[in-house]
Short mmCIF file of C-alpha atoms in Angstrom, two decimals:
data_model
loop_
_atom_site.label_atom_id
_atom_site.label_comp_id
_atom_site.label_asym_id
_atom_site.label_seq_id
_atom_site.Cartn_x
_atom_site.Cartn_y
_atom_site.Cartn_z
CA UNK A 249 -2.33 -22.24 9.17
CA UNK A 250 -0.24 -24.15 6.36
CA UNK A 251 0.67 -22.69 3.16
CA UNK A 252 -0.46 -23.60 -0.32
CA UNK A 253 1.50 -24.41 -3.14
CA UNK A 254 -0.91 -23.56 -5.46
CA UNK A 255 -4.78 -22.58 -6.23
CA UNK A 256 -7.38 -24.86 -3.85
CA UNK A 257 -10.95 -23.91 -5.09
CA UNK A 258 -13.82 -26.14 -5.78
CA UNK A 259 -15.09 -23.01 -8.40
CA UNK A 260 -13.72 -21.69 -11.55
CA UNK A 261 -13.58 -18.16 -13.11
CA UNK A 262 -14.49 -16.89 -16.69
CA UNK A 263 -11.26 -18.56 -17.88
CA UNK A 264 -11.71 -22.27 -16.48
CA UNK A 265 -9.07 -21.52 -13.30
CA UNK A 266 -9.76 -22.07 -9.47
CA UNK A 267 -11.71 -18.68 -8.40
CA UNK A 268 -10.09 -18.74 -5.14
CA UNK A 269 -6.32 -19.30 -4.30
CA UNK A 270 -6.96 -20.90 -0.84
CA UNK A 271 -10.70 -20.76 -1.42
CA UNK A 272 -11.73 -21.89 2.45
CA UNK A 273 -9.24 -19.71 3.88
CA UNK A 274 -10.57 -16.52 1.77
CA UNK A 275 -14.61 -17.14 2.12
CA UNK A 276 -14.17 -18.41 6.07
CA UNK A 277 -16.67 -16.99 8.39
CA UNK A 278 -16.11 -13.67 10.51
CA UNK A 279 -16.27 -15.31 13.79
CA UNK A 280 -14.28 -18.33 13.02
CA UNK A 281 -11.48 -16.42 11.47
CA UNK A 282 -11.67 -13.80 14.74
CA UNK A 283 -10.88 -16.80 16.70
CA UNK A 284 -7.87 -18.33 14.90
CA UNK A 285 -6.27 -14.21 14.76
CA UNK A 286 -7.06 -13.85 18.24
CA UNK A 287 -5.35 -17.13 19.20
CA UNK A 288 -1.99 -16.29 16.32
CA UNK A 289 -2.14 -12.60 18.16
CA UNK A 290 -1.96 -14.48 21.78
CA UNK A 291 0.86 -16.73 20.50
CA UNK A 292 3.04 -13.78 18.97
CA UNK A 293 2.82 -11.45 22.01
CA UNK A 294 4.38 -14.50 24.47
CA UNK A 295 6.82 -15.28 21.64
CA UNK A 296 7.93 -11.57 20.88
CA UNK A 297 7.61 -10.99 24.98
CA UNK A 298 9.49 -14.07 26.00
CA UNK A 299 12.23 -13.81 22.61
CA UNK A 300 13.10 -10.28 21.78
CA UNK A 301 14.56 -7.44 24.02
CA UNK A 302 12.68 -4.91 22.27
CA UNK A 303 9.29 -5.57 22.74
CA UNK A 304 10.00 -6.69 26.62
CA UNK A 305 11.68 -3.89 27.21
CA UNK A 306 8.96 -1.87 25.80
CA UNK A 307 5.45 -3.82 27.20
CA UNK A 308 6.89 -3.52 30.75
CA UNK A 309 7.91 -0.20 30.18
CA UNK A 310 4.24 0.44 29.38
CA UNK A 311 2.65 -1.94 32.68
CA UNK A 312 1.53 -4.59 29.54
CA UNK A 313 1.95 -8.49 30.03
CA UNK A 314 0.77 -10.52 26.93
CA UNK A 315 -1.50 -12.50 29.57
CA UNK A 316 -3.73 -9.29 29.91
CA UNK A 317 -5.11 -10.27 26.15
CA UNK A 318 -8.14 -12.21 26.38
CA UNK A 319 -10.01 -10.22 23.81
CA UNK A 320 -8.97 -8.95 20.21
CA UNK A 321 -10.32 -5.54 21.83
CA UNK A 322 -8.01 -6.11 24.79
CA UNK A 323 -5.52 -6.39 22.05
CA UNK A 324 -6.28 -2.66 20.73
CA UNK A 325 -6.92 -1.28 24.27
CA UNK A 326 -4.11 -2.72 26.24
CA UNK A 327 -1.20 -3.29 23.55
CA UNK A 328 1.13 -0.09 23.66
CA UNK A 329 1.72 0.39 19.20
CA UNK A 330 5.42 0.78 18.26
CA UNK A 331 6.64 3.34 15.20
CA UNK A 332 9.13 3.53 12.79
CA UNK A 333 11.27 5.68 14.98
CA UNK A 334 11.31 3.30 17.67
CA UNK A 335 12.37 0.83 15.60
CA UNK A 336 15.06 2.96 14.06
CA UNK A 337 16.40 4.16 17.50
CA UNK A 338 17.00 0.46 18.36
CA UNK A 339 18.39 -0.73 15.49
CA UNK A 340 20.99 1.88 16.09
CA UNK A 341 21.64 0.61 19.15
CA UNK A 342 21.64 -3.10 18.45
CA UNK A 343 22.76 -3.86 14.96
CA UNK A 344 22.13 -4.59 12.52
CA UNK A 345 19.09 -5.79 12.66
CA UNK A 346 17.57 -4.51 16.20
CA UNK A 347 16.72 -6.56 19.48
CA UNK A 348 13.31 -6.49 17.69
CA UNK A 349 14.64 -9.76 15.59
CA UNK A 350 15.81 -13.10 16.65
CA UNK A 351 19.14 -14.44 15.88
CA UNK A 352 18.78 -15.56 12.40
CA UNK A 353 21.61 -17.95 11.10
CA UNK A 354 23.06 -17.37 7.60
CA UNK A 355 22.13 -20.28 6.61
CA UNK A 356 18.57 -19.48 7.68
CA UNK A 357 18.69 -16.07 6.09
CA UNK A 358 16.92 -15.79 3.07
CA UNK A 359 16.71 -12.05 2.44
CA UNK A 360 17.88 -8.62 3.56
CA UNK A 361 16.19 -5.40 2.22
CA UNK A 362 15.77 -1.91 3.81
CA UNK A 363 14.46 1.41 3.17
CA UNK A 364 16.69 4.41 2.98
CA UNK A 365 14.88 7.20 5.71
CA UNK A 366 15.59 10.49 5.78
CA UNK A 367 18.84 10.05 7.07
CA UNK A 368 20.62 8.02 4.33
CA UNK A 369 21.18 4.91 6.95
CA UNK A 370 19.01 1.91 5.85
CA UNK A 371 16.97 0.44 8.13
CA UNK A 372 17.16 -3.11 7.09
CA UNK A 373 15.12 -6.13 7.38
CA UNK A 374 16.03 -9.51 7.65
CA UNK A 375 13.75 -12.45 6.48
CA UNK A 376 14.49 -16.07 7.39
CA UNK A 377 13.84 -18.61 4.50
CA UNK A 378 10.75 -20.22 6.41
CA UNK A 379 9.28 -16.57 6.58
CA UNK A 380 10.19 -15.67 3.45
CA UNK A 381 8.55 -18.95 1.64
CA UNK A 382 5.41 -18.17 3.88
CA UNK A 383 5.05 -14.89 2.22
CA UNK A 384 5.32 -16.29 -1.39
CA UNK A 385 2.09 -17.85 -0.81
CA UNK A 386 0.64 -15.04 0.41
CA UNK A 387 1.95 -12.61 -2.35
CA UNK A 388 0.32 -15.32 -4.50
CA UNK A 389 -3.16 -15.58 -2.82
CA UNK A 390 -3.36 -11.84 -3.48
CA UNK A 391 -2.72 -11.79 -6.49
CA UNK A 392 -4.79 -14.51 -7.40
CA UNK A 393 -7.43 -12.13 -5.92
CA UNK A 394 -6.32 -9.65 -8.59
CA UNK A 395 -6.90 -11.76 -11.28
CA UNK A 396 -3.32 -13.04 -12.32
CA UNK A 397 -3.11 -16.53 -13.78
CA UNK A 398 -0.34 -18.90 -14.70
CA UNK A 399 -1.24 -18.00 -18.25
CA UNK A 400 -0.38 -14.20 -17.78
CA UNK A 401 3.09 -12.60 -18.46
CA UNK A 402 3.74 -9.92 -16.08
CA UNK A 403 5.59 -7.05 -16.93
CA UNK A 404 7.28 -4.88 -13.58
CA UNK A 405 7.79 -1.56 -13.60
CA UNK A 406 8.60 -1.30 -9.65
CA UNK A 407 12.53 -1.13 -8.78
CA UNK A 408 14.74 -3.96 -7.65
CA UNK A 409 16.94 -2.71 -4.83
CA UNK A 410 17.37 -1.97 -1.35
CA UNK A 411 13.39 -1.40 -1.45
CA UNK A 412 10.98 -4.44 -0.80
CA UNK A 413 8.67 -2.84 -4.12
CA UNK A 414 8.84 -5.30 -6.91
CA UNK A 415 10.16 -8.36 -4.97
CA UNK A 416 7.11 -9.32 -3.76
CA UNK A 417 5.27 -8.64 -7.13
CA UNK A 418 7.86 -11.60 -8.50
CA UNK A 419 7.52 -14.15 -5.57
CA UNK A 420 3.84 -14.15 -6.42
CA UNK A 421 3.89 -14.39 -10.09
CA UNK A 422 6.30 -17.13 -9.75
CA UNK A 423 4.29 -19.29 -7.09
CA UNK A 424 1.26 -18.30 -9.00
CA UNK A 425 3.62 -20.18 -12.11
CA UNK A 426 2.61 -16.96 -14.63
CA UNK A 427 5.07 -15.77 -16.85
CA UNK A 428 7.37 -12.98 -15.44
CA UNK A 429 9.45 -9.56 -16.93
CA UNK A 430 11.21 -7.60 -14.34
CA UNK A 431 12.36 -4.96 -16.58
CA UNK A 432 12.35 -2.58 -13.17
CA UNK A 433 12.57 1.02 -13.15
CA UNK A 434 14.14 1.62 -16.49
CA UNK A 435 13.84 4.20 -19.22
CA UNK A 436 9.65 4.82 -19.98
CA UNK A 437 10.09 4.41 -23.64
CA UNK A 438 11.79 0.90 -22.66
CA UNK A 439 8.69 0.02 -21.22
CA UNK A 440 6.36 1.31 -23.86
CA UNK A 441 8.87 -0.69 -26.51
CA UNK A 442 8.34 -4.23 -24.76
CA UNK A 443 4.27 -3.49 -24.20
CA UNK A 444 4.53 -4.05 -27.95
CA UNK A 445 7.17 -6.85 -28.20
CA UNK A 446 6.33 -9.02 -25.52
CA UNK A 447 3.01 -8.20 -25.34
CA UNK A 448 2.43 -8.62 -21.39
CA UNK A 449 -1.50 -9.24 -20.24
CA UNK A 450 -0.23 -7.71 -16.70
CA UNK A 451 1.82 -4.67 -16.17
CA UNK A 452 3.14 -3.69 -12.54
CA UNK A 453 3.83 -0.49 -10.97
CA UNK A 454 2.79 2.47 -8.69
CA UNK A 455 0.25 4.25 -9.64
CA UNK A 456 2.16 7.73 -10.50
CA UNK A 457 4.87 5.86 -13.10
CA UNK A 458 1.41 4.01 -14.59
CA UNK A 459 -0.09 7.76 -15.13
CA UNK A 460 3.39 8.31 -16.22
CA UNK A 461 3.56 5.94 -19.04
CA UNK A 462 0.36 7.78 -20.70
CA UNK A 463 2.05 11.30 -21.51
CA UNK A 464 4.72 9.31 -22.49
CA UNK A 465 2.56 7.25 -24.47
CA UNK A 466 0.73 9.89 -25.90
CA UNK A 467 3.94 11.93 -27.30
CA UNK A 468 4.98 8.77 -28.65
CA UNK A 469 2.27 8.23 -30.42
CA UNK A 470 1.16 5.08 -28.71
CA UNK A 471 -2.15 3.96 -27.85
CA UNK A 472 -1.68 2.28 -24.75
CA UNK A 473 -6.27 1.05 -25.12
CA UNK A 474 -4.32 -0.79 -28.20
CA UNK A 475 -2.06 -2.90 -25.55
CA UNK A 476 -1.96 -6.39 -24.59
CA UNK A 477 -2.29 -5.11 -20.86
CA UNK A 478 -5.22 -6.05 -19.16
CA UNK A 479 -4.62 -5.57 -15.79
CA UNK A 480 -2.55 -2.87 -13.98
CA UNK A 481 -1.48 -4.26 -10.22
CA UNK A 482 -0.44 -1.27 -8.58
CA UNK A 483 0.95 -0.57 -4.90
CA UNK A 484 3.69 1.04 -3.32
CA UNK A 485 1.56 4.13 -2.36
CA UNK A 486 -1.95 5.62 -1.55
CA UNK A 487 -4.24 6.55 -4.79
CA UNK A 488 -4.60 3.77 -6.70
CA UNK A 489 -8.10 3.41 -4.76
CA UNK A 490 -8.76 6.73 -5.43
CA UNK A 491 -12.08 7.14 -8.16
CA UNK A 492 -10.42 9.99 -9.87
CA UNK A 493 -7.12 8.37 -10.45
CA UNK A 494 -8.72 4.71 -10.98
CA UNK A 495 -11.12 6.29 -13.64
CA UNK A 496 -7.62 7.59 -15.51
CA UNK A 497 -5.64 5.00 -15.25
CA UNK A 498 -8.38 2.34 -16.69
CA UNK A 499 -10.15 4.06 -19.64
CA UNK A 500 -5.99 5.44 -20.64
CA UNK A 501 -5.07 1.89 -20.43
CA UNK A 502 -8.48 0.21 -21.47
CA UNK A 503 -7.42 -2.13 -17.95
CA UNK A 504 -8.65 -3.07 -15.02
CA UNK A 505 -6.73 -1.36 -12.15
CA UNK A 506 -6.11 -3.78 -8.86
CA UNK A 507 -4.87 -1.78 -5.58
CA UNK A 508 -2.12 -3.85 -3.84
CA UNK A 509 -0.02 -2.52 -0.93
CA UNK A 510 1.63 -2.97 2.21
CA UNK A 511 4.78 -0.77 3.91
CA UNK A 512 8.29 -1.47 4.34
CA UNK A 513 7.78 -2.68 7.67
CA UNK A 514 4.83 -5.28 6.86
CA UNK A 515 6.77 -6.77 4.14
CA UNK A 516 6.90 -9.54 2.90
CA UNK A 517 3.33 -10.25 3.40
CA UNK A 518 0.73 -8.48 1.70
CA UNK A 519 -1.74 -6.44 3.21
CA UNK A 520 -4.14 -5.54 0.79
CA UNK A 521 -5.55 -5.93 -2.57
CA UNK A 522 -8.46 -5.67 -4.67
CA UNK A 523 -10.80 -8.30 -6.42
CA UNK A 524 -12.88 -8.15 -9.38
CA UNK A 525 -15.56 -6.59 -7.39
CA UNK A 526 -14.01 -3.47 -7.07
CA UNK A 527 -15.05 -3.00 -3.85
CA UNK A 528 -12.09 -1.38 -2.49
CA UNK A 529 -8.93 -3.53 -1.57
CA UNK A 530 -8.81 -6.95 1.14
CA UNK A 531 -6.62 -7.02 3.66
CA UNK A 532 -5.90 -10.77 4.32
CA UNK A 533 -6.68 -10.44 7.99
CA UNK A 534 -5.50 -13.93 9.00
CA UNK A 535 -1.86 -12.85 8.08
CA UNK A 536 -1.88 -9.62 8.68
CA UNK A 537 -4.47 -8.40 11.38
CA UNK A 538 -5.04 -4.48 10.87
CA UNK A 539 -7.31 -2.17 13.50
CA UNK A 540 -8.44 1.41 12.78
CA UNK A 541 -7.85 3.45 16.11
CA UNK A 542 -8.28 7.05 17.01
CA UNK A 543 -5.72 9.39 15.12
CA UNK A 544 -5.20 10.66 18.66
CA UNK A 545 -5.26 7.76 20.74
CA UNK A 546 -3.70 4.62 19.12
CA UNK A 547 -5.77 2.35 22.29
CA UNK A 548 -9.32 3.72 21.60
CA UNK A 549 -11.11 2.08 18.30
CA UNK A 550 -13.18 3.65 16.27
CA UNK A 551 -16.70 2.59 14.98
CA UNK A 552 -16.50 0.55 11.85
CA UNK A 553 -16.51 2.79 8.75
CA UNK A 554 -15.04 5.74 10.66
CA UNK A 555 -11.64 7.13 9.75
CA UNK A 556 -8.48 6.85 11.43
CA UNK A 557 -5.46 5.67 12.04
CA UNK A 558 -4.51 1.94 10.11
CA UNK A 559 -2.13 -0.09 12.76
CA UNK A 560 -1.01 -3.63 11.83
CA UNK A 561 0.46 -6.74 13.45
CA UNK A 562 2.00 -9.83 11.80
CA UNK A 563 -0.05 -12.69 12.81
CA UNK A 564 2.79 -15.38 11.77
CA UNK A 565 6.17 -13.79 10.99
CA UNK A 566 9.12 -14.81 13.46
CA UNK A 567 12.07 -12.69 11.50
CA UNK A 568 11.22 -8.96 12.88
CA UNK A 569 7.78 -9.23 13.59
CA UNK A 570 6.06 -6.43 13.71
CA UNK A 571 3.50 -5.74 16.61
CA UNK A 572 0.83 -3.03 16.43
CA UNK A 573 3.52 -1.47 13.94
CA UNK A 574 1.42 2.23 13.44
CA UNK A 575 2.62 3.43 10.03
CA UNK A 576 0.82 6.91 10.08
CA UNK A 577 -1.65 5.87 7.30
CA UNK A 578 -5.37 7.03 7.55
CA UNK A 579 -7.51 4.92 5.83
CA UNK A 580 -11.48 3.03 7.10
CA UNK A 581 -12.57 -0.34 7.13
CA UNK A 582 -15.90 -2.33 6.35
CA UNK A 583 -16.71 -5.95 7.53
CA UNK A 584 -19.81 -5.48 4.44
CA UNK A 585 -20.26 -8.39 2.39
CA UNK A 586 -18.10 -8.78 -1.19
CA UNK A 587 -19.40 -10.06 -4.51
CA UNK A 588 -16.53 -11.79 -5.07
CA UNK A 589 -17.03 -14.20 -1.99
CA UNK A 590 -14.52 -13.58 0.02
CA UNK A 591 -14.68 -12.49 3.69
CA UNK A 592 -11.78 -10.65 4.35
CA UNK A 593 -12.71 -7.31 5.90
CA UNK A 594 -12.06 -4.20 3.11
CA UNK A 595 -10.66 -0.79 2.96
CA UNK A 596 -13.42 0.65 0.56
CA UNK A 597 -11.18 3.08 -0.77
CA UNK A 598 -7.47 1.65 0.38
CA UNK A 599 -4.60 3.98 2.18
CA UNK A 600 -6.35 7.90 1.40
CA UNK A 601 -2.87 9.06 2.89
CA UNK A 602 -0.28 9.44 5.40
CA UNK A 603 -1.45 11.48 8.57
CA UNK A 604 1.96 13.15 8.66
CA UNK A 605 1.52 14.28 5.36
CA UNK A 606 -1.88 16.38 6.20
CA UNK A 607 -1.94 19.59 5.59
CA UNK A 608 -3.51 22.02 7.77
CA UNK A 609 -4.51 25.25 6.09
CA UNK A 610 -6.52 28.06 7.37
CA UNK A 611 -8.13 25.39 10.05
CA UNK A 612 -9.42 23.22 7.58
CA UNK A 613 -7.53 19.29 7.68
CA UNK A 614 -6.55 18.69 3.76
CA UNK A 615 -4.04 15.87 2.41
CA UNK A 616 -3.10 15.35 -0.63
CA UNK A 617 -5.13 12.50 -1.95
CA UNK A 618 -7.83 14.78 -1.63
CA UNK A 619 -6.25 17.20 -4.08
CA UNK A 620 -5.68 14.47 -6.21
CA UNK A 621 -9.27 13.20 -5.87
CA UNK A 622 -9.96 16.47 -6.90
CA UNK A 623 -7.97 17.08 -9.86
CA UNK A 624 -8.51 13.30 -11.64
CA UNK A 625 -12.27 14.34 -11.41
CA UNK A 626 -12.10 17.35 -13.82
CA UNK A 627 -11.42 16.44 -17.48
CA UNK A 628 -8.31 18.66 -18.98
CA UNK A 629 -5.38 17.76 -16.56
CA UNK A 630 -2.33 15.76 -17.27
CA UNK A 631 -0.65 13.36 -14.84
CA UNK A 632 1.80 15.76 -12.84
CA UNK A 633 1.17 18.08 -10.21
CA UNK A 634 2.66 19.70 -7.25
CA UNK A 635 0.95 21.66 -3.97
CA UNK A 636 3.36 23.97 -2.65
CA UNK A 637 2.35 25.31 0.89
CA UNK A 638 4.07 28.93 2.07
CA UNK A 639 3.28 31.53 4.92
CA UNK A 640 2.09 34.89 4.30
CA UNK A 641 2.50 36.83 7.42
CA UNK A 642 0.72 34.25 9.89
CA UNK A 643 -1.38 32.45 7.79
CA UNK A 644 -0.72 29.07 5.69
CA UNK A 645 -0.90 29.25 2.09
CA UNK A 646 -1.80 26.84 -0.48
CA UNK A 647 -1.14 26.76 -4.51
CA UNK A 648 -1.92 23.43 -6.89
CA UNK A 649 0.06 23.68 -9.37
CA UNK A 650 -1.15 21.00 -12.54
CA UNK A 651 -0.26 20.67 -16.21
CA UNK A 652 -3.06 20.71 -18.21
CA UNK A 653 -3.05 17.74 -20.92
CA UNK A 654 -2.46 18.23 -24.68
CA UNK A 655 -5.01 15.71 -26.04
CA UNK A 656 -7.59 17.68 -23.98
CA UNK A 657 -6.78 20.84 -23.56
CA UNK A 658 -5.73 23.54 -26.36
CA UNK A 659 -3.57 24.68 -24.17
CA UNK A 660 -4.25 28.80 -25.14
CA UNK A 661 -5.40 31.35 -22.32
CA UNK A 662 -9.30 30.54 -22.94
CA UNK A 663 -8.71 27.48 -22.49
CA UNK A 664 -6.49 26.73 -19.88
CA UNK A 665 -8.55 29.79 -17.94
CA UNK A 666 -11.08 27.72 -18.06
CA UNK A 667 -9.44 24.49 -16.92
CA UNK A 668 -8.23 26.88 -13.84
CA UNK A 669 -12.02 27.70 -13.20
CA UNK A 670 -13.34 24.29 -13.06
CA UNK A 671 -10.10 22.80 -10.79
CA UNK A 672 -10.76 25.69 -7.75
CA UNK A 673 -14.10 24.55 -8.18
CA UNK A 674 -13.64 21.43 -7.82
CA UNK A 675 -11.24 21.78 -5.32
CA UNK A 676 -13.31 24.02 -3.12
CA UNK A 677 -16.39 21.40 -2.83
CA UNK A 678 -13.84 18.42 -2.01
CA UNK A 679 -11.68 20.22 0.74
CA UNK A 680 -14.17 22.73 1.77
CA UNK A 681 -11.77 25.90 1.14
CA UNK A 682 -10.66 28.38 -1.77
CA UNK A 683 -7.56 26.12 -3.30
CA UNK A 684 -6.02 28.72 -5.88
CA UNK A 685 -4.75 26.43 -8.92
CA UNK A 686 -1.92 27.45 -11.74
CA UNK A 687 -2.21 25.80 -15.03
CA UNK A 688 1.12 25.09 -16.67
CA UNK A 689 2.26 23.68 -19.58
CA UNK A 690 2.96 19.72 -20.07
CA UNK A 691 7.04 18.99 -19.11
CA UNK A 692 7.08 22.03 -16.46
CA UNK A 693 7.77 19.08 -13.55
CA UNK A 694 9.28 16.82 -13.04
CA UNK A 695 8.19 13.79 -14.81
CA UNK A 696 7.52 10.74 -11.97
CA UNK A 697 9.10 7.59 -12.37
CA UNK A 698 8.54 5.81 -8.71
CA UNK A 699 7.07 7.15 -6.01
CA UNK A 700 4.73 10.49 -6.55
CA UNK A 701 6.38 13.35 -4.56
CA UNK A 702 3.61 16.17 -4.40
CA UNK A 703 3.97 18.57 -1.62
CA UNK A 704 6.78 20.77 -1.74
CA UNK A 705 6.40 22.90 1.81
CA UNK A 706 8.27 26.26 1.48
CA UNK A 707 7.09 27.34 5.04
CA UNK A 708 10.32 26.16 6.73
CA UNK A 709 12.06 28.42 4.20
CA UNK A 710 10.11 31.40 5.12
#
């Protein structure tokens, strides 16, 4: 399957541009697109079988030859998933990019990023040029889907580092030929400054530094309804599918909000993303093929529309690809028509979290993006929170602590008694169990300017 380089649609949107970026790819047929991935998924497992150490070393470890595939549910049944601390382990051993890579030339290297892990050494990934151009396209076809034009200017919020974050927000704004400023991860009153200079129609970030910008906003004195920004493409992690959070983040911004994402490891290609529809977000299963399996048993699928456990496999990368890669995301996934016409198979309401980051408390399963579900839902609370977790004697405890928000809240004891009342409420009909909350004052946390770190776990301490 070629790439584009640039928007093939016989139909136009509101603004006169192609409605589709690669508008027979998008709107092909289930069964004719099942074909093509199961043929890319035959190709890859003789290629990373026959090519790379790693995954030999691994599929005969496990009794697998890629010849036992005949089926995409063969695929999920007989295809043993690899993790993120397999792939660690043997890049440790075989560096500096793992026997999970090809050689790649310099002169065929086109990009080397990483993520950090919790033991300071990156894990990097290397991209080869061909791959790399590949996922341009891609990048671009999504965000096409999003609703970026060539006559948008972009402003980035996401960092440009080590991490893959904003890079593949600017290979798709410039294949898509729109106007691009990667200001980055820079001071939030820098960002609020250039809303009004350059007056983007797109702004980019997560969805925690976009909740961020409104308190800022709001002490400024800024109206950020007032903005140029009309739509918010956020990503790097789980909640900006969420209702609660959605809600905020478009009536605060007077935007539409469009759900991107993909991990570390799936990069460059994009996973997901949302459409006009707001249907939840695509994943563009031609390029990226993703299965939801048994949070138990990564081999068993589960019904359609059933959580558990999102597992993904490159259908065309050569530079570290990544076969049934299981990120520890939860998530579900429909194959239900979309208004918007295209046939890519949806997560209804994207990533809802990472199953390492559930929380079990008193017997009942609750993770974060639940609390946050929660807490967006129930007028009166700012942007930050935390959810500390302790032990008391033998039992697991749980406290949501959430500034309240000045333009909605007084902010004295009736009040923000009150606002306490109506989040345990709240609380106790989403996760099924008494969640005490503490009200606090705006500035008590930290304020978040990346990635949304909510659970501080004390138990370890105890």
């Amino acid at each position: 399957m070629a790439t584009t380089q640039g928007p093939r649609s016989t139909a136009t949107d509101e603004r006169g541009f192609p409605r589709f970026w690669d508008e027979e790819r998008e709107t092909m047929p289930r069964d004719r697109r099942d074909e093509l991935v199961l043929a890319r998924i035959q190709h890859q497992l003789r290629y990373v079988y026959d090519e790379l150490p790693f995954y030999r070393r691994h599929y005969d470890a496990h009794g697998f030859h890629p010849d036992d595939v005949k089926t995409l549910e063969d695929f999920t049944r007989k295809v043993p998933v690899i993790t993120k601390k397999m792939l660690v382990a043997d890049q440790q051993a075989n560096p500096p990019f793992g026997s999970y890579t090809p050689e790649i030339p310099a002169a065929d290297l086109a990009r080397v990023h990483g993520s950090s892990g919790t033991s300071g050494v990156p894990t990097l990934y290397g991209v080869s040029r061909r791959d790399w151009d590949r996922a341009a396209d891609v990048h671009a076809m999504a965000q096409w889907c999003g609703g970026v034009r060539p006559s948008d200017l972009v402003q980035v919020g996401f960092p440009f580092g080590l991490f893959f974050g904003g890079w593949g927000v600017v290979q798709g704004v410039e294949r898509i030929g729109a106007a691009l400023f990667p200001l980055g991860v820079a001071e939030s009153e820098k960002h609020l400054e250039f809303l009004e200079r350059l007056r983007p129609t797109v702004f980019s970030g997560t969805p925690s530094y976009c909740m961020h910008l409104i308190s800022v906003a709001q002490e400024a004195g800024v109206d950020l309804r007032e903005s140029s920004v009309r739509t918010l493409l956020v990503g790097g992690e789980p909640g900006g599918s969420l209702p609660g959070t959605r809600q905020i983040l478009e009536e605060a911004w007077g935007a539409t909000l469009v759900d991107a994402g993909s991990t570390s490891e799936m990069y460059p290609f994009q996973t997901n993303v949302g459409c006009e529809a707001k249907t939840g977000t695509h994943i563009i299963s031609d390029e990226v093929f993703p299965e939801i399996v048994d949070k138990d048993d990564l081999n068993v699928p589960v019904p359609e529309g059933d959580r558990g456990a999102v597992v993904y496999t490159h259908l065309w990368r050569e530079s570290q690809p990544m076969i049934r890669f299981a990120p520890g995301d939860e998530s579900y996934l429909t194959h239900d028509p979309c208004p918007c016409g295209r046939t890519y198979p949806r997560l209804p309401e994207g990533v809802l979290g990472r199953l390492d980051d559930m929380l079990v408390i008193r017997g009942a399963n609750i993770f974060p993006s639940a609390i946050e579900t929660a807490l967006r839902s129930v007028g009166g609370f700012g942007p930050e929170f935390e959810i500390r977790v302790s032990k008391r004697g033998a039992l697991d405890e749980i406290l949501v602590r959430a500034e309240y928000d000045p333009g909605a809240t007084a902010g004295d004891a009736a009040s923000t008694e009150a606002l306490r009342a109506r989040g345990e409420a709240t609380l106790k009909r989403i996760t099924g169990i008494r969640v005490p909350v503490e009200v606090i004052a705006p500035g008590s946390l930290p304020a978040t300017v990346f990635k949304a770190r909510r659970v501080v776990d004390e138990r370890a301490r105890a």
